[in-house]
Coordinates of C-alpha atoms in Angstrom, one line a residue:
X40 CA 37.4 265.2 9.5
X41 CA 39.3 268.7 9.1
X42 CA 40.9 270.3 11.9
X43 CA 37.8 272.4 12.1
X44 CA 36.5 274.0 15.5
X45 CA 34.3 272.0 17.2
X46 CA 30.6 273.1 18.5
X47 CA 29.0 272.3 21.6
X48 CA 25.6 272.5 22.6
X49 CA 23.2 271.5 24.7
X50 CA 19.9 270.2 23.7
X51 CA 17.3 271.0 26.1
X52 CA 13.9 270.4 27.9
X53 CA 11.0 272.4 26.7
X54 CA 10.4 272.8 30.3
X55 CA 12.9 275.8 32.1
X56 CA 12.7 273.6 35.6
X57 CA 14.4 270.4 34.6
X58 CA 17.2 272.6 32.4
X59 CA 17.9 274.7 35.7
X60 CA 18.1 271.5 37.7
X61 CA 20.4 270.0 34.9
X62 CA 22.5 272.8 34.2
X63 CA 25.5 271.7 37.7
X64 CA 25.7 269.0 34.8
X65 CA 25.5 270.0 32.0
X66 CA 28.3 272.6 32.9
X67 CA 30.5 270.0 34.5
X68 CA 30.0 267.4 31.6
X69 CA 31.0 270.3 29.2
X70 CA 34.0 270.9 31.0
X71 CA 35.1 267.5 30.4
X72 CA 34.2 267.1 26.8
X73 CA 36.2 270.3 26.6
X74 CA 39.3 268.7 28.1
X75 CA 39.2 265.7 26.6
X76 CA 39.3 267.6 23.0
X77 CA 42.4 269.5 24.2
X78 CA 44.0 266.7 24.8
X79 CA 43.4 265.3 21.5
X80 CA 44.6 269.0 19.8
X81 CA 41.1 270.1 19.0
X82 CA 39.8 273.6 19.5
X83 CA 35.9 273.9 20.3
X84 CA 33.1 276.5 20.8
X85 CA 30.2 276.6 22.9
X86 CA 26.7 277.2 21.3
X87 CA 25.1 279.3 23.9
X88 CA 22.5 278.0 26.7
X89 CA 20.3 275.0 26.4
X90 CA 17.9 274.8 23.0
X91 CA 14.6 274.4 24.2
X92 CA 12.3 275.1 21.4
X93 CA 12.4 274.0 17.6
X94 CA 13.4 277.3 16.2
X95 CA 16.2 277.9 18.4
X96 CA 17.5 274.3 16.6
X97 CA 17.1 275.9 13.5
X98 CA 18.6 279.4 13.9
X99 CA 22.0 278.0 16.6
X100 CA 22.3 274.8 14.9
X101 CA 21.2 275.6 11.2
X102 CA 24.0 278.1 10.2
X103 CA 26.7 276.3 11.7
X104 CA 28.6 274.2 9.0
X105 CA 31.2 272.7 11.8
X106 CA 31.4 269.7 13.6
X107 CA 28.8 269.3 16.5
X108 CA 28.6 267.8 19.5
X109 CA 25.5 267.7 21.8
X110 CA 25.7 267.2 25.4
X111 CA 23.1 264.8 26.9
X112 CA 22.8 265.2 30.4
X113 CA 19.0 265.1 31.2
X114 CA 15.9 264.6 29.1
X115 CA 16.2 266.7 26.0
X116 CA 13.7 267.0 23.6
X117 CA 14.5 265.2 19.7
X118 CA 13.6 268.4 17.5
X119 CA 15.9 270.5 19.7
X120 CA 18.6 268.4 18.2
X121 CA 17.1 267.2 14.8
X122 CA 15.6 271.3 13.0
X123 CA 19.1 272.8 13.4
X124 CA 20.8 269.3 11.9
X125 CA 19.0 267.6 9.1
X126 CA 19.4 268.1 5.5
X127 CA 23.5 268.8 6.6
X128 CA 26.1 266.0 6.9
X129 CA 28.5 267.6 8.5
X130 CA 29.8 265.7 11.7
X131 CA 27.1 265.0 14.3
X132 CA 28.1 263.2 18.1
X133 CA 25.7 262.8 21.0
X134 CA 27.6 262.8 24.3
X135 CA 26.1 261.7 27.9
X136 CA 27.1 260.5 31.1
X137 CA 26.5 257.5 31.8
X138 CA 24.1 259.0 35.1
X139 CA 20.6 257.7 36.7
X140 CA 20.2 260.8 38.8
X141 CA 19.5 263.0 35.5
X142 CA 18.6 260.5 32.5
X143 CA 21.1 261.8 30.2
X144 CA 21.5 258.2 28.3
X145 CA 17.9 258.5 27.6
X146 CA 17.7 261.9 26.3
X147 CA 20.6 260.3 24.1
X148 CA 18.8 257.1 22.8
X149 CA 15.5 259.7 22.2
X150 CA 17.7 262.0 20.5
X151 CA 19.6 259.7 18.6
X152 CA 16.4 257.7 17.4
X153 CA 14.7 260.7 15.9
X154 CA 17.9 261.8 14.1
X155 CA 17.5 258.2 12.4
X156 CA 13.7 258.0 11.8
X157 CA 14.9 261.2 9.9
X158 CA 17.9 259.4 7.9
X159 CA 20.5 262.1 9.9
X160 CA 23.6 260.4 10.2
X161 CA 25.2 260.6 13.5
X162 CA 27.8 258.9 16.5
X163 CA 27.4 258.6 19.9
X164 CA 29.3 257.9 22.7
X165 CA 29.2 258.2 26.5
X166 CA 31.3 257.7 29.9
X167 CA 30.8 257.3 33.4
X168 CA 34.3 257.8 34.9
X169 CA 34.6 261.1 37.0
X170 CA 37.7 262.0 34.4
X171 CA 36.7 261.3 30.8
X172 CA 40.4 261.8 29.7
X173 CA 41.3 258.8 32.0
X174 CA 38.9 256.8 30.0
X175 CA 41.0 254.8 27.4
X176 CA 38.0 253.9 25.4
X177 CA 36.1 256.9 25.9
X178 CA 39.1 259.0 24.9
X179 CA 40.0 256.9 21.6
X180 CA 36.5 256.8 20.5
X181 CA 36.4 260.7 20.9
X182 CA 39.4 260.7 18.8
X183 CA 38.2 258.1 16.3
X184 CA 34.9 260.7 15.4
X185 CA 37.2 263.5 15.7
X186 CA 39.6 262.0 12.7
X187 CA 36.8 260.2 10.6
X188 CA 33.4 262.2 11.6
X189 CA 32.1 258.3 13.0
X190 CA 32.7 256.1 15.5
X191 CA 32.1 252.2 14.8
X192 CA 31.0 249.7 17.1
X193 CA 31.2 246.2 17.2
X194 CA 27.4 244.1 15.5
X195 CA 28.7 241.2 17.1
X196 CA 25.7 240.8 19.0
X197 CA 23.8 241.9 16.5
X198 CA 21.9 238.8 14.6
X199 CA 19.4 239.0 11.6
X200 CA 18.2 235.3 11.5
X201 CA 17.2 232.8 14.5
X202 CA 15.6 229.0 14.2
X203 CA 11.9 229.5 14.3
X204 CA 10.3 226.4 15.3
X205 CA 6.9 225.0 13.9
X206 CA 5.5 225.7 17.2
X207 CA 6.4 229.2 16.9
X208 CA 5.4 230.0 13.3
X209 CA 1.8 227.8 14.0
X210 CA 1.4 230.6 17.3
X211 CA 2.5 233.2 15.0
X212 CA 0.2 232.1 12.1
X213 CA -2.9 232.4 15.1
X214 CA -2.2 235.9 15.5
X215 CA -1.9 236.9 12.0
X216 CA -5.3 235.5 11.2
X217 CA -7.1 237.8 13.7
X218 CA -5.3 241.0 12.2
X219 CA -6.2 239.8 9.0
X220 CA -9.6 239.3 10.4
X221 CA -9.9 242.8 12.2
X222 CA -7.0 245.0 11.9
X223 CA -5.9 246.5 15.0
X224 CA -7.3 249.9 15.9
X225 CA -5.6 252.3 17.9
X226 CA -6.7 255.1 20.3
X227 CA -4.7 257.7 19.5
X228 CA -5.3 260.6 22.6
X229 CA -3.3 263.2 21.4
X230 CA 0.0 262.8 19.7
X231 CA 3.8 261.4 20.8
X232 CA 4.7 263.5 23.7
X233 CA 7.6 265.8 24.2
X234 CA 9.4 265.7 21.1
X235 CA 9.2 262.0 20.7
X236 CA 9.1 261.9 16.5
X237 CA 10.5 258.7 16.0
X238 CA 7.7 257.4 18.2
X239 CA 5.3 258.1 15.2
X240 CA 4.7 256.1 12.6
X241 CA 1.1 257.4 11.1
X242 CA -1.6 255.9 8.7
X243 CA 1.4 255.5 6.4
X244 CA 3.0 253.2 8.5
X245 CA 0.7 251.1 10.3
X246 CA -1.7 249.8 7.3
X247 CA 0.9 247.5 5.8
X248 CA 1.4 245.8 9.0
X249 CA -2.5 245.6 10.1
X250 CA -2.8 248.7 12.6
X251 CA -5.2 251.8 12.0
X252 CA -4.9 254.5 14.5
X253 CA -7.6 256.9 15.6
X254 CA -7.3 260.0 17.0
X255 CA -9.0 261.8 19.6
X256 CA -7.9 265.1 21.5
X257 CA -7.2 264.7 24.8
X258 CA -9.6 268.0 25.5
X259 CA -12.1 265.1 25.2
X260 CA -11.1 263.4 28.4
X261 CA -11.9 266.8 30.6
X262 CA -14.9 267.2 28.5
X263 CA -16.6 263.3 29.2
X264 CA -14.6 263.4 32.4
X265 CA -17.8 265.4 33.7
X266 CA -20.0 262.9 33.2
X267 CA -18.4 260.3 35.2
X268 CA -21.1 259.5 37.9
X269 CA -19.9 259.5 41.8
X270 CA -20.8 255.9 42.1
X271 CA -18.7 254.9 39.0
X272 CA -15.9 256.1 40.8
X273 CA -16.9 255.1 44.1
X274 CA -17.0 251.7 43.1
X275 CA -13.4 252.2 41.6
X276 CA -12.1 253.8 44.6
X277 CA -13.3 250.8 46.7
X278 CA -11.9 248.3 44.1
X279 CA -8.4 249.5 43.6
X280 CA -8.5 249.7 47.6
X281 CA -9.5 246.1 47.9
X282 CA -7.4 245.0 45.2
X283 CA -3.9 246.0 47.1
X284 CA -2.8 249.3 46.2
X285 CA -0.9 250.9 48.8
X286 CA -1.4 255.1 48.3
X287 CA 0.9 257.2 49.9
X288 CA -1.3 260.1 50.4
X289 CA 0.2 263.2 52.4
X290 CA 3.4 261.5 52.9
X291 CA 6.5 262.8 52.2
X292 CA 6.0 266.7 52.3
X293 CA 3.2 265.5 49.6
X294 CA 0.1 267.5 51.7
X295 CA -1.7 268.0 48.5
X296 CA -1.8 264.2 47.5
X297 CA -4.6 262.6 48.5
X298 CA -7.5 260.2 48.0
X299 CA -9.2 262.9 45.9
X300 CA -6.3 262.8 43.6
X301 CA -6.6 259.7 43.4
X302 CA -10.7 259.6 42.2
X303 CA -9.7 262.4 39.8
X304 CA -7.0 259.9 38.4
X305 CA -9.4 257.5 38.5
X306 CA -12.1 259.8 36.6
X307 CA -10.0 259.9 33.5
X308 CA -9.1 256.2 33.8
X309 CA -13.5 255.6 33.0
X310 CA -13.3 257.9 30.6
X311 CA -10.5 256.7 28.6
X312 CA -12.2 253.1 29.0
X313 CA -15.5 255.0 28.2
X314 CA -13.7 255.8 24.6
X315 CA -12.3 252.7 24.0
X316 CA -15.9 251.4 24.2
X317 CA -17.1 253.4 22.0
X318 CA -14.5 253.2 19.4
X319 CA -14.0 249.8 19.8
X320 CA -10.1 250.1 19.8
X321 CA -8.1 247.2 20.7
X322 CA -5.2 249.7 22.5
X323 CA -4.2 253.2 24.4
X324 CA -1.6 256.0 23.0
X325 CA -1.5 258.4 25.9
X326 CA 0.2 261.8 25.1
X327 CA 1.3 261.6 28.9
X328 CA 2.6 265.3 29.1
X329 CA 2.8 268.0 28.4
X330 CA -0.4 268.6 27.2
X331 CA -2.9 268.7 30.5
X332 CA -0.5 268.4 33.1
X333 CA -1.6 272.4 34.3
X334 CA -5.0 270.9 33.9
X335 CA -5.4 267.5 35.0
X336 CA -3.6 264.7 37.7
X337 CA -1.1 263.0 35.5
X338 CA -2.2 260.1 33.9
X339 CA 0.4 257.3 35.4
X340 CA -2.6 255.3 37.6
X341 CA -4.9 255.4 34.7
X342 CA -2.1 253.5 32.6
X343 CA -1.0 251.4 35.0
X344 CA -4.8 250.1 35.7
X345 CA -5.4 249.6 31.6
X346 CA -1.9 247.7 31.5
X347 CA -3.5 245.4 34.5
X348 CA -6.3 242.9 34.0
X349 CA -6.8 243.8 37.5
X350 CA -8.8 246.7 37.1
X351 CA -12.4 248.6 37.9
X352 CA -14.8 247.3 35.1
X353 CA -12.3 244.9 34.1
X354 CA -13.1 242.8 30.8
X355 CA -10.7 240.4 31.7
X356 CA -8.1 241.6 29.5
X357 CA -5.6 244.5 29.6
X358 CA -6.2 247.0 27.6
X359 CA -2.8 247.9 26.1
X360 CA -1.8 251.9 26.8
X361 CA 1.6 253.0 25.3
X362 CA 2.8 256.0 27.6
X363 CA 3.9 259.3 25.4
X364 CA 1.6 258.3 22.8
X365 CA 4.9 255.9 21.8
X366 CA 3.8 253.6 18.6
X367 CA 7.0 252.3 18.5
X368 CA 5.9 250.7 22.3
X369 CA 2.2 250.5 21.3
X370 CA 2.8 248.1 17.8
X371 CA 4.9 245.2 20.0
X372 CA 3.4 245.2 23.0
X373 CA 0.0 244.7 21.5
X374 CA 1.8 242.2 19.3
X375 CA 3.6 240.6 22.4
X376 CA 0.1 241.0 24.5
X377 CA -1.5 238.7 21.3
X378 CA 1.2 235.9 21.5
X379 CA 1.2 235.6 25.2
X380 CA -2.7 234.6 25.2
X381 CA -2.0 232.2 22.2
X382 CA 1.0 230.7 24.1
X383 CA -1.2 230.4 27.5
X384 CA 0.9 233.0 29.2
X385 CA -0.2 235.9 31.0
X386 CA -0.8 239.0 28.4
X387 CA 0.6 241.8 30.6
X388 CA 3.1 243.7 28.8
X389 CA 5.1 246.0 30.8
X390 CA 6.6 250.0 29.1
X391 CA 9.6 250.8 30.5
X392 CA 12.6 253.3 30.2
X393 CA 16.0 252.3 29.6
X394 CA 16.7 254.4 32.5
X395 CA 20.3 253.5 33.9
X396 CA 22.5 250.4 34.8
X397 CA 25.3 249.3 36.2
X398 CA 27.1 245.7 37.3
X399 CA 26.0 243.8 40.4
X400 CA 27.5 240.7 40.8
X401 CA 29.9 240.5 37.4
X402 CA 26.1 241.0 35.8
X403 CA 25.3 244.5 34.1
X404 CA 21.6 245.0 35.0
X405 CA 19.4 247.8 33.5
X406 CA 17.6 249.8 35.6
X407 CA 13.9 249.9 33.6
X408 CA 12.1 252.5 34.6
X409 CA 9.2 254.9 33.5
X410 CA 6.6 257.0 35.1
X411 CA 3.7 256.3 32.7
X412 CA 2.6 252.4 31.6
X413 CA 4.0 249.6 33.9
X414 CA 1.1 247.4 35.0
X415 CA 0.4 245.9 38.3
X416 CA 1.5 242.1 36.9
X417 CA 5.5 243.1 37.1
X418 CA 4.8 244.2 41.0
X419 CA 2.4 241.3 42.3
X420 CA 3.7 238.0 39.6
X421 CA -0.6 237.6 40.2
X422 CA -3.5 238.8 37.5
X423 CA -6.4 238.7 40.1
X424 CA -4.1 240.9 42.4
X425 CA -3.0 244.9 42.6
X426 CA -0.6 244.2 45.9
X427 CA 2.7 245.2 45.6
X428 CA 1.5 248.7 44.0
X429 CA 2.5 251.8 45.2
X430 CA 1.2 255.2 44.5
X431 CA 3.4 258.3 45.2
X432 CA 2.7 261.5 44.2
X433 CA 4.7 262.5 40.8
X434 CA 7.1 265.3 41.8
X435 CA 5.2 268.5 42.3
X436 CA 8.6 270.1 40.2
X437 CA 7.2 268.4 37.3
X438 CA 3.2 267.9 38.0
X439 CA 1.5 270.9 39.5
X440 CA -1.8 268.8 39.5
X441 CA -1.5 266.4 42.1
X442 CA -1.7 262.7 41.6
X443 CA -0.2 259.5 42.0
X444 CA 1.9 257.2 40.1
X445 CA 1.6 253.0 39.5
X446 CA 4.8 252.0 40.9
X447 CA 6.7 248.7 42.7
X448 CA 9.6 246.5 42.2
X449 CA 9.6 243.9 39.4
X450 CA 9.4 240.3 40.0
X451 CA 12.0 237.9 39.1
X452 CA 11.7 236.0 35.8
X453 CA 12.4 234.9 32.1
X454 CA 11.3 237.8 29.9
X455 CA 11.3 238.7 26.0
X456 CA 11.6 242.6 24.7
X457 CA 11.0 244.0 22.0
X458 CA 11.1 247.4 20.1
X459 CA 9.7 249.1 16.9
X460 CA 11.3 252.0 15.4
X461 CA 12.1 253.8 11.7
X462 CA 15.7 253.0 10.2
X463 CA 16.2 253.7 6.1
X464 CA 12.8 254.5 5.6
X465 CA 11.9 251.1 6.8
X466 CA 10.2 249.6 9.8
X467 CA 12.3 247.5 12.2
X468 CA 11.7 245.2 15.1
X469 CA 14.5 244.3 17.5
X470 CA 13.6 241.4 20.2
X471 CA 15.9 239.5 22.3
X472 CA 15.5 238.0 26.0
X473 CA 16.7 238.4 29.3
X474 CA 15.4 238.5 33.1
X475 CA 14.2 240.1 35.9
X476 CA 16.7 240.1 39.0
X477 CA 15.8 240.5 42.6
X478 CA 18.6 243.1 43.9
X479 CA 19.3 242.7 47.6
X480 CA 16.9 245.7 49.6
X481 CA 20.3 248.0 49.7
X482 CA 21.4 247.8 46.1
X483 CA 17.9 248.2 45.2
X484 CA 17.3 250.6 47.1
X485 CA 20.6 252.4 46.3
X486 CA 19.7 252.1 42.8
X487 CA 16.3 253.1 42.9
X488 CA 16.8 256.6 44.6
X489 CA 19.3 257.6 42.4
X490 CA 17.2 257.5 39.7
X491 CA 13.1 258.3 40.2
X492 CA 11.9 256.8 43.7
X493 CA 8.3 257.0 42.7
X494 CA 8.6 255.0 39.6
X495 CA 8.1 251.3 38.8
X496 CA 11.5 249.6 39.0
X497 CA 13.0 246.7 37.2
X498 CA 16.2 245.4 37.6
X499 CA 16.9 243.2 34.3
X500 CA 20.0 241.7 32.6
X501 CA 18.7 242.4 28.8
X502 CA 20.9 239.2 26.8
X503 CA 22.9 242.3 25.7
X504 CA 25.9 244.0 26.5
X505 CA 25.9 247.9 27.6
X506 CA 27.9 248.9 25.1
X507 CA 25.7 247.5 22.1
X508 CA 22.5 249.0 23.3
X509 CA 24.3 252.1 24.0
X510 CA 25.6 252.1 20.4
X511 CA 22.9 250.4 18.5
X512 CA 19.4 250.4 20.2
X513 CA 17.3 253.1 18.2
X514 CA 15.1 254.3 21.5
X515 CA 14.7 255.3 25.3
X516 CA 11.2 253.1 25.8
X517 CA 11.0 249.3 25.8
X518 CA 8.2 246.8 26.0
X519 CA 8.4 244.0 28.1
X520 CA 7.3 240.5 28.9
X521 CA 7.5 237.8 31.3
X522 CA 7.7 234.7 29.0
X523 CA 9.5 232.9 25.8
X524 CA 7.7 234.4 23.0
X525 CA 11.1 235.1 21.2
X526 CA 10.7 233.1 17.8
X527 CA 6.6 233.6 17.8
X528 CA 7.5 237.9 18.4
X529 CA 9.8 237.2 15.1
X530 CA 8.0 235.3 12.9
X531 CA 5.2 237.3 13.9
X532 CA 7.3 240.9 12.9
X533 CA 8.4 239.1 9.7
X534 CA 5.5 238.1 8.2
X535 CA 3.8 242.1 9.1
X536 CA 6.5 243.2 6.9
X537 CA 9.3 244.3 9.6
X538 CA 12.7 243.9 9.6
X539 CA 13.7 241.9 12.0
X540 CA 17.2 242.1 14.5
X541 CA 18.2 240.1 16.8
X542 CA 20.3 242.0 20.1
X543 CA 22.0 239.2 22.2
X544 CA 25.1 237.9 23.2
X545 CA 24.1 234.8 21.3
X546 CA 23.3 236.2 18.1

């Protein structure tokens, strides 16, 4: 790479609340990026203020020919990155501290997926030492991207094969015959949410490997939402009270949270089930937000009840609901939720951010955590039970509406993940195994309010080391379940037509 200047920019939120909040950050990460590439003898520019819309991608980003770094310090939105980038290949590297108070690092795995659904070659790196020039390898892969244009990372844990055994393939070979039988439909209620692009795959996509989407507006859940009888949703009210669920109305400076929130939340939970019914889909994408957050309580509870078998006018199944309208969640965890039954395990299959993480123990442990589609399973270890949930109101900052999220701490356990995203104009699976830790109540606790207190938490070694999810993992959401369904999930992905990789320490 020439001795060029060097821009910086930040990609942004569309939102102007969570870029005010981030800006102390963004500023002070800046600062050190800035450093660091004066100690290395580079010169750099600033891109001015935080790009929060498409178009201001294209018109900062677009003309600039020079090297680029973007500075991920919060939840930034992919397009705000990706319209002033693609069709260039001029030097491209995501930065982020390594921070749970403002997801950075997932803003940075969001950002970095998109560019590569979109075949825009990039780098990434990130650091969580208070002086990123006293980070050795922080600095020398700064200085590696700014000699080359790329930083490499080790694929040592990076696998393409694994034994399948006959078991696996004859669970496998189960599933496959009911897709073949009746593809898998998909609810489609609006579209991927908040600049999610690589988390849509389309009609395209999803016939080769046995999934049809359908989709409806989400205007239609405020307009069937009317219809909703008061004893529908008093029976609901009484059954999510019976079943466990501890609500947290009015606490907390939360006045405007209460059990009317809660019946409205409730409201669009019928209705959604109301559609599924009638288009006989087999699983949920929820846009989530932004779309009716001015209009209606967010959607978490109504997730968190279809993810739970435990549920008002319960089937007996889950009903599989991908948060953010997120295909690359929906496509393995209904895949996951299928080889679970087949296997005799429980069929709950948990959406989660890769939120944060850190070592406890000589251990690094992810902190998983999202506000949309964790089900009540992960919080109780019991189908026939919803205790151990908690709903707290979603930050008012962020959800004008009120209502209340589907939130707890994870139970200890084996699990399998998985992961479906667009590299090379092909579809790939990663799966690999791990487990659920139980953190003592202060490091949990410690943990938990540094990143989003009202969300469902899961502490979880992943099989993988931080740095090659940092480098490699091509998304911010994973799907998870409690169980060995490892060889069954690949077979299964190989025979669909995926590409299968394998992320463990092991591979």
């Amino acid at each position: 790479m020439s001795t060029a200047k060097i821009g910086i920019f930040w990609p942004g939120d569309y939102r102007s609340k969570p870029n005010e909040l981030a800006r102390p950050n963004a500023e002070e990460a800046t600062v050190q990026l800035e450093r660091a590439l004066k100690k290395l003898g580079r010169k750099s520019y600033r891109i001015e203020g935080f790009l929060t819309r498409p178009h201001e991608a294209i018109e900062k980003l677009g003309p600039v020919d020079d090297p680029l770094i973007g500075v991920c310090v919060h939840w930034c939105y992919g397009p705000h990155t990706t319209d002033g980038v693609v069709g260039k290949d001029s030097p491209l590297l995501l930065a982020s501290n390594f921070s749970g108070q403002w997801p950075g690092l997932v803003g940075l795995l969001n950002t970095g997926a998109c560019l590569e659904s979109l075949g825009r070659k990039f780098s990434r790196v990130w650091s969580d030492a208070k002086d990123w020039t006293a980070d050795d390898a922080f600095m020398a892969r700064l200085a590696e991207w700014c000699s080359t244009g790329r930083i490499g990372y080790s694929t040592e844990q990076i696998g393409y094969s694994v034994p399948i055994s006959k078991e696996a393939h004859a669970h496998s070979r189960l599933v496959v015959e009911e897709i073949r039988k009746r593809r898998i439909l998909a609810l489609m209620l609006g579209d991927t949410s908040m600049g999610m692009i690589n988390g849509y795959f389309g009609p395209r996509r999803l016939a080769p490997i046995g999934f049809s989407e359908h989709k409806v507006d989400q205007a239609w859940i405020i307009d069937r939402g009317r219809s909703i009888s008061d004893d529908r949703l008093n029976r609901a009210m009484n059954f999510v009270k019976k079943s466990g669920v501890t609500f947290h109305w009015g606490e907390d400076g939360a006045d405007d949270f209460d059990e009317n929130a809660t019946r409205e939340q409730l409201r669009d939970y019928l209705t959604v089930l109301d559609l599924v019914s009638e288009f006989k889909a087999d699983c949920v994408g929820w846009q989530y937000q932004l779309g009716l957050v001015p209009l209606r309580p967010p959607s978490d509870f109504a997730e968190g009840l279809l993810n739970s078998v435990c549920r008002p006018e319960s089937n007996g199944d889950v009903i599989i609901t991908s948060t953010e309208g997120d295909q690359g969640n929906l496509i393995p965890m209904e895949l996951m939720k299928r080889l679970l039954k087949v296997k005799g395990l429980h069929q709950a299959v948990m959406f989660h951010d890769v939120r944060w993480g850190a070592e406890y123990q000589g251990q690094f442990l992810w902190v998983l955590l999202n506000s949309g589609s964790c089900g009540g399973y992960a919080m109780s270890g019991d189908p026939a039970t919803l205790k151990g949930v908690h709903s707290y109101r979603q930050p008012a900052e962020y959800f004008p509406i009120p209502g209340g999220t589907f939130a707890g701490e994870s139970q200890p356990g084996n699990i399998t993940w998985a992961r479906a995203y667009l590299k090379d104009n092909d579809l790939w699976m990663d799966v690999g195994q791990g487990e659920v830790v139980t953190l003592p109540e202060q490091i949990r606790e410690q943990w938990w309010c540094g990143t989003t207190r009202q969300w469902p938490f899961m502490a979880a070694d992943l099989g993988v080391s931080r740095e090659t999810l940092m480098a490699h993992y091509l998304s911010n959401h994973i799907a998870v379940a409690y169980g060995d369904i490892l060889e069954e999930m690949a077979a299964l992905s190989q025979t669909l037509g995926f590409r299968v990789r394998f992320l463990g320490r092991s591979a």
